CSV table of C-alpha atoms in Angstrom, one decimal:
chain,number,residue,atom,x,y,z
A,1,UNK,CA,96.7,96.6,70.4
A,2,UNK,CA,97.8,95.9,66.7
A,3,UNK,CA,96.9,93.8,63.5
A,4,UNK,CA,99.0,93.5,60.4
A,5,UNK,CA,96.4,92.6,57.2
A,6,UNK,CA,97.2,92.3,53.8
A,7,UNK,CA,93.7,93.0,52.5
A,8,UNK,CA,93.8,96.7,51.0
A,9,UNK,CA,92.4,99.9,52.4
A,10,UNK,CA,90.0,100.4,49.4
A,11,UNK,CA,88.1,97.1,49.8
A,12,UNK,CA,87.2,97.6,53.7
A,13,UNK,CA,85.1,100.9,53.3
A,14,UNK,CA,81.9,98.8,54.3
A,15,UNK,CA,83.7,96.7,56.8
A,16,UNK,CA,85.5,97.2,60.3
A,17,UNK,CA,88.1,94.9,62.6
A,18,UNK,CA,87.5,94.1,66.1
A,19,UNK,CA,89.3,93.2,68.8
A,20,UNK,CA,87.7,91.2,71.4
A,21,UNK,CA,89.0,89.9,74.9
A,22,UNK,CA,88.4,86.7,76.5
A,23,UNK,CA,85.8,88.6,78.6
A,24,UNK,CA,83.3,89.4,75.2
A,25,UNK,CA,84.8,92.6,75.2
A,26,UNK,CA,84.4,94.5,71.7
A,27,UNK,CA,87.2,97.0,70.6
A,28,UNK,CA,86.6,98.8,67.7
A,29,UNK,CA,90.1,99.4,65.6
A,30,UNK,CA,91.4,102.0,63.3
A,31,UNK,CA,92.7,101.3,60.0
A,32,UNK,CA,96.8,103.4,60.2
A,33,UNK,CA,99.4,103.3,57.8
A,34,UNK,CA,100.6,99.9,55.6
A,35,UNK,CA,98.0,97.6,56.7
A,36,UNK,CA,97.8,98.2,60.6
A,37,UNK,CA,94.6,98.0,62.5
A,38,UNK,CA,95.0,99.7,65.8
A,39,UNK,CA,93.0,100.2,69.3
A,40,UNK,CA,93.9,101.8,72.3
A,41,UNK,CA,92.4,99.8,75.6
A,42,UNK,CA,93.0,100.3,79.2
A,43,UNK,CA,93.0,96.6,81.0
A,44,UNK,CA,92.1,97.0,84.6
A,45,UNK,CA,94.2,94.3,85.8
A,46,UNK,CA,97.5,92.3,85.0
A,47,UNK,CA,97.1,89.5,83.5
A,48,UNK,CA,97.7,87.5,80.4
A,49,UNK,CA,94.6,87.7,77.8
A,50,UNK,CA,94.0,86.0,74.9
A,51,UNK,CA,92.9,88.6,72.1
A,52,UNK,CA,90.9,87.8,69.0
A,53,UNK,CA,90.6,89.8,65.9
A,54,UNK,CA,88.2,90.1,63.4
A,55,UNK,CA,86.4,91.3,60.4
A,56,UNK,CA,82.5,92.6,60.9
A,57,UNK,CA,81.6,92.8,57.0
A,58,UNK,CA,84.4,91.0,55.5
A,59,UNK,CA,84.0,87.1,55.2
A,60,UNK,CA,86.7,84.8,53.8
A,61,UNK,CA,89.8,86.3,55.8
A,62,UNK,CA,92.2,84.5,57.4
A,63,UNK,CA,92.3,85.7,61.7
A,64,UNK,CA,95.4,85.0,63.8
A,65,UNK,CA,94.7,85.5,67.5
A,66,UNK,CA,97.6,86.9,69.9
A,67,UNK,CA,98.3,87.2,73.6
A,68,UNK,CA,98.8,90.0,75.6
A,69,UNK,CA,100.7,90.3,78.7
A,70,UNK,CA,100.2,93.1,81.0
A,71,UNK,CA,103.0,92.9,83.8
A,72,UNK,CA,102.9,94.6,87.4
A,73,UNK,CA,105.4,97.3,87.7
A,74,UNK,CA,108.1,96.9,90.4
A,75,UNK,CA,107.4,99.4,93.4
A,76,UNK,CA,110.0,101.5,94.4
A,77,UNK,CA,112.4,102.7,97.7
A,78,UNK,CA,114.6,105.0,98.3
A,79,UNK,CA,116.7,104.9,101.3
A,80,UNK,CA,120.7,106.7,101.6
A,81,UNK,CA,123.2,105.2,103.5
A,82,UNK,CA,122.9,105.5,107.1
A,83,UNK,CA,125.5,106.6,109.9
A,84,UNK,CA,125.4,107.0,113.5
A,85,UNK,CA,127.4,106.4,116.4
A,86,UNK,CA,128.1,103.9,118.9
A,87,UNK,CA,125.3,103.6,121.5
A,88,UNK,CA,122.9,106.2,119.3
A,89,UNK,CA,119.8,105.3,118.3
A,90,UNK,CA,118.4,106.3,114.7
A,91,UNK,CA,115.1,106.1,113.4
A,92,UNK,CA,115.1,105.7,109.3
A,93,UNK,CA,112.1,106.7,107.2
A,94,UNK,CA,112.0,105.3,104.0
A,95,UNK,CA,110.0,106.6,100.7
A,96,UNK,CA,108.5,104.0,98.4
A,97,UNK,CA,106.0,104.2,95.6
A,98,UNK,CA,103.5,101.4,95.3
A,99,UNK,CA,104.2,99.8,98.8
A,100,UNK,CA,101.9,99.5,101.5
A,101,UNK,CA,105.1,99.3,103.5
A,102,UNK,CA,108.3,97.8,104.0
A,103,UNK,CA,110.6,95.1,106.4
A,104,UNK,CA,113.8,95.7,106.8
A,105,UNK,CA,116.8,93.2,107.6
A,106,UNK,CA,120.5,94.4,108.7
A,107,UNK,CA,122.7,91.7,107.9
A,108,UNK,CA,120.1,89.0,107.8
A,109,UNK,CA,118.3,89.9,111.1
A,110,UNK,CA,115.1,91.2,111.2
A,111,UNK,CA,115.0,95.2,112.2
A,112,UNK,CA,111.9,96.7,113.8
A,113,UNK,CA,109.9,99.2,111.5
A,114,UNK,CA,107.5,101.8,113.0
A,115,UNK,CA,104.4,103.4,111.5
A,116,UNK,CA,105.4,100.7,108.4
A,117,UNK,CA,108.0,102.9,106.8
A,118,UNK,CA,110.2,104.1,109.6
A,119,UNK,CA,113.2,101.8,110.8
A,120,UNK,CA,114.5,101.6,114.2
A,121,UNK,CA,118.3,101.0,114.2
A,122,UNK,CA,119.7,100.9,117.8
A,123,UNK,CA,122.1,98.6,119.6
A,124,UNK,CA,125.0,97.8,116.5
A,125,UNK,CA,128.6,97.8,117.6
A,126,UNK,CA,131.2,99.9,115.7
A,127,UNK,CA,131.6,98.6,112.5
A,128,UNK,CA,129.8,98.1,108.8
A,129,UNK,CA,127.0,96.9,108.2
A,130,UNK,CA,124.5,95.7,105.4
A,131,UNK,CA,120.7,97.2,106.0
A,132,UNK,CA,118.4,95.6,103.3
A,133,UNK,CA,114.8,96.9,102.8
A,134,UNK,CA,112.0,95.2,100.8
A,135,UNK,CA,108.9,96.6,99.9
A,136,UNK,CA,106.0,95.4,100.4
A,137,UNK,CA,103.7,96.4,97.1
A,138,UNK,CA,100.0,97.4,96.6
A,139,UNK,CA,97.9,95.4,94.2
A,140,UNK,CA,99.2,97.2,91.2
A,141,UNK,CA,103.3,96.4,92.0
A,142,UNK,CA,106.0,94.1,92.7
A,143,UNK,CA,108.0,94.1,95.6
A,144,UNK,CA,111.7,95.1,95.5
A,145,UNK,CA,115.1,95.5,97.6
A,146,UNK,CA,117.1,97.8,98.0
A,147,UNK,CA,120.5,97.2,100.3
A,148,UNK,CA,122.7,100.1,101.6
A,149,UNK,CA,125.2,100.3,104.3
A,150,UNK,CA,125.6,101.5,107.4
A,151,UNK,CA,128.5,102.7,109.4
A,152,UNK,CA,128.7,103.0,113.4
A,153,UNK,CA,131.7,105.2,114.5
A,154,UNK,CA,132.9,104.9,118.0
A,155,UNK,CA,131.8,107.0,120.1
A,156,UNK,CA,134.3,110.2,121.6
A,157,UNK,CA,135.7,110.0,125.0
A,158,UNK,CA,136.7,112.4,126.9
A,159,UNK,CA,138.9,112.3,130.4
A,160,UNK,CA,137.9,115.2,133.3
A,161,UNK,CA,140.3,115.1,136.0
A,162,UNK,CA,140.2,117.3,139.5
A,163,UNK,CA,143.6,118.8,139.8
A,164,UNK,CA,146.6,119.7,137.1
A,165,UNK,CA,149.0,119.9,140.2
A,166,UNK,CA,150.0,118.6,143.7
A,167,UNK,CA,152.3,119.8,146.1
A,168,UNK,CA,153.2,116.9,148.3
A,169,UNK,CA,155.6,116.1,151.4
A,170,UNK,CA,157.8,112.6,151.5
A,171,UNK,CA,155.3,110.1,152.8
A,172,UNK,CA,151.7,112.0,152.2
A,173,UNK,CA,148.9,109.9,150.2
A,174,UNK,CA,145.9,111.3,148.5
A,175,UNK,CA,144.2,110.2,145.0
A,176,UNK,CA,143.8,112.2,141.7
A,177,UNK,CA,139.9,112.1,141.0
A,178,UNK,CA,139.5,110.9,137.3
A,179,UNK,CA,136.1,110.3,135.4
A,180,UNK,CA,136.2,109.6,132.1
A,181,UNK,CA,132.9,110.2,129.4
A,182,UNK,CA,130.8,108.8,128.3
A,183,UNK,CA,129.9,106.7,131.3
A,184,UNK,CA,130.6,102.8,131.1
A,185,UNK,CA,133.3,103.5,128.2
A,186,UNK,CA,135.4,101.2,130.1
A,187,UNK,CA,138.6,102.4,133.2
A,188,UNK,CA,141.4,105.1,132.5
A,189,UNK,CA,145.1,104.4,133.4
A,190,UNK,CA,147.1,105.9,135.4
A,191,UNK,CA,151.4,105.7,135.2
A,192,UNK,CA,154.4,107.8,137.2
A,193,UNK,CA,157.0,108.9,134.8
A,194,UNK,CA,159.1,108.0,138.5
A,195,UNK,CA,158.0,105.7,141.1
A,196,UNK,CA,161.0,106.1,143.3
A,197,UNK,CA,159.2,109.8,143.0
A,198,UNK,CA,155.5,109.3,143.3
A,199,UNK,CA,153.8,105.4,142.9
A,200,UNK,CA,150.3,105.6,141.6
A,201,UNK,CA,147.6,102.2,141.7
A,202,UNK,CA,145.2,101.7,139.1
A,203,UNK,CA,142.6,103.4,141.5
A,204,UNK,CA,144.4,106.8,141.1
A,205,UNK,CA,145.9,106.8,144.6
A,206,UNK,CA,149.0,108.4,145.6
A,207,UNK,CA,152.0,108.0,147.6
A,208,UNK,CA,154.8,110.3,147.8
A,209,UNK,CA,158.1,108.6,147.8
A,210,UNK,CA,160.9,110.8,147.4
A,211,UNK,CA,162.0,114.5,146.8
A,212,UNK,CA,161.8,115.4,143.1
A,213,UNK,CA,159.0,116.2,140.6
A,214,UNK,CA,156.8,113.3,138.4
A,215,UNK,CA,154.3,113.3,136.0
A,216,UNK,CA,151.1,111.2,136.4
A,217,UNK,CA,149.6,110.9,133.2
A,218,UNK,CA,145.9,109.6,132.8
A,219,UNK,CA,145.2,107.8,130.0
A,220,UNK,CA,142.3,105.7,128.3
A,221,UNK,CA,143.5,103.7,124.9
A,222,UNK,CA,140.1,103.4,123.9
A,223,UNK,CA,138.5,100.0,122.6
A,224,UNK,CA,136.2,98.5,119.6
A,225,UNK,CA,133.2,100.9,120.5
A,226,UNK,CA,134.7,103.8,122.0
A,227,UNK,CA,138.0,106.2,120.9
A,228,UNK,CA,140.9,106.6,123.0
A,229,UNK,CA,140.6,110.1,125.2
A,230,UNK,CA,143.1,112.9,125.3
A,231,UNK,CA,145.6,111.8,127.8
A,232,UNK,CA,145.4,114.6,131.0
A,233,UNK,CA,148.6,115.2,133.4
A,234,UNK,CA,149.1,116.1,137.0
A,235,UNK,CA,152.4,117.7,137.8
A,236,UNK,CA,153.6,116.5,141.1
A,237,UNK,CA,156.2,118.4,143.4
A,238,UNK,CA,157.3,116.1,146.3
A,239,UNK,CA,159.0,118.0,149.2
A,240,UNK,CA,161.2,116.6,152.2
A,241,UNK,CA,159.8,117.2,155.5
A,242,UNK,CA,161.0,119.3,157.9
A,243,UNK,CA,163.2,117.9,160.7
A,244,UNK,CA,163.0,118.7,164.1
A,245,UNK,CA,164.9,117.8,167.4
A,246,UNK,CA,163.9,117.5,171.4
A,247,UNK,CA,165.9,116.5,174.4
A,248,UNK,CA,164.5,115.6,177.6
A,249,UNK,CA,166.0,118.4,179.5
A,250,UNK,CA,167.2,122.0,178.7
């Protein structure tokens, strides 16, 4: 706390400045350099005060009064931005100073927070998004926001199949066994490179057609949450049968 006076140094040897609060509080001052009182106090809360100065052994001097504010500081958070992967599930823990704890919104919807720092993100789509976290302050602090983003990447997919090769007669039927990973990405696909070769349903299930050689590729083209997969091929080698003959009699 400071006061300017104009009343010299050498005429205030018997007298002292105080400043006083609104609560009857007496601050001594020191007399510094070109006319300024000064006192150091600690105010133990925020608030705006009234302070009055004035002279204990001086009379006929003019006193201005003056306010002081004391302001709450603004807490803090720090938080990066977050990625993860479809159908993962990430738990956040924030760091704040002067917060008791902290809510947390991803594009305007409430997100759950654990333990009153930790968030819970679970259940986005692919795509961006806008996490927004607010503190909430101690006594002694403001609240504040911080916004960051967060990214979920589709997730990998992966196609296993049972066989790289078949070795089929005109007319046989059997089905390529295909799973694709993780479960409940969605259905693979499967074409011939010939049908007059080898046809193929969506099911995987074969029928050999004709002599020659085909390709069955299986395929997944992947959509907004998952990656398309590697595409895996079975090599298929259709044979004719052989013929035979009988007569009734020798």
């Amino acid at each position: 706390i400071t006061a300017k006076t104009n009343v010299p140094k050498n005429i205030t040897w018997d007298g002292k400045l105080l400043f006083i609060l609104p609560n009857g509080t007496q601050i001594n001052a020191t007399y510094g350099d070109n006319g300024t009182w000064w006192a150091v106090h600690e105010f133990d809360k925020y608030d705006v005060y009234q302070v009055n100065a004035t002279y204990v052994g001086l009379d006929n001097v003019t006193i201005n009064n003056g306010t002081i504010t004391i302001n709450k500081l603004n807490s803090t958070v720090d938080i990066s931005d977050v990625v993860l992967t479809y159908g993962e599930t990430k738990n956040v823990t924030v760091t704040t100073e002067g917060a008791t704890g902290i809510t947390a919104k991803i594009n305007g919807n409430d997100v759950t927070v654990i333990n009153n720092y930790t968030i819970v993100i679970s259940g986005l789509a692919a795509g961006n998004y806008t996490l927004t976290v607010t503190t909430i302050p101690d006594g002694d602090y403001n609240p504040v926001n911080k916004t960051v983003n967060v990214t979920v990447n589709k997730a990998h997919t992966e196609i296993t199949i049972n066989t790289t090769s078949l070795e089929l007669i005109v007319g046989d039927e059997t089905i390529i066994l295909a799973t694709l990973s993780p479960a409940g990405a969605g259905n693979v696909t499967f074409t011939s490179s010939n049908k007059d070769i080898v046809e193929v349903d969506d099911k995987g299930n074969i029928i050999a057609q004709g002599k020659g050689q085909a390709i069955i590729t299986v395929s997944f083209a992947g959509d907004n949450n998952y990656t398309a997969a590697e595409n895996k091929t079975v090599t298929i080698n259709v044979s004719l049968a052989d013929a035979s003959v009988t007569v009734d009699k020798s």
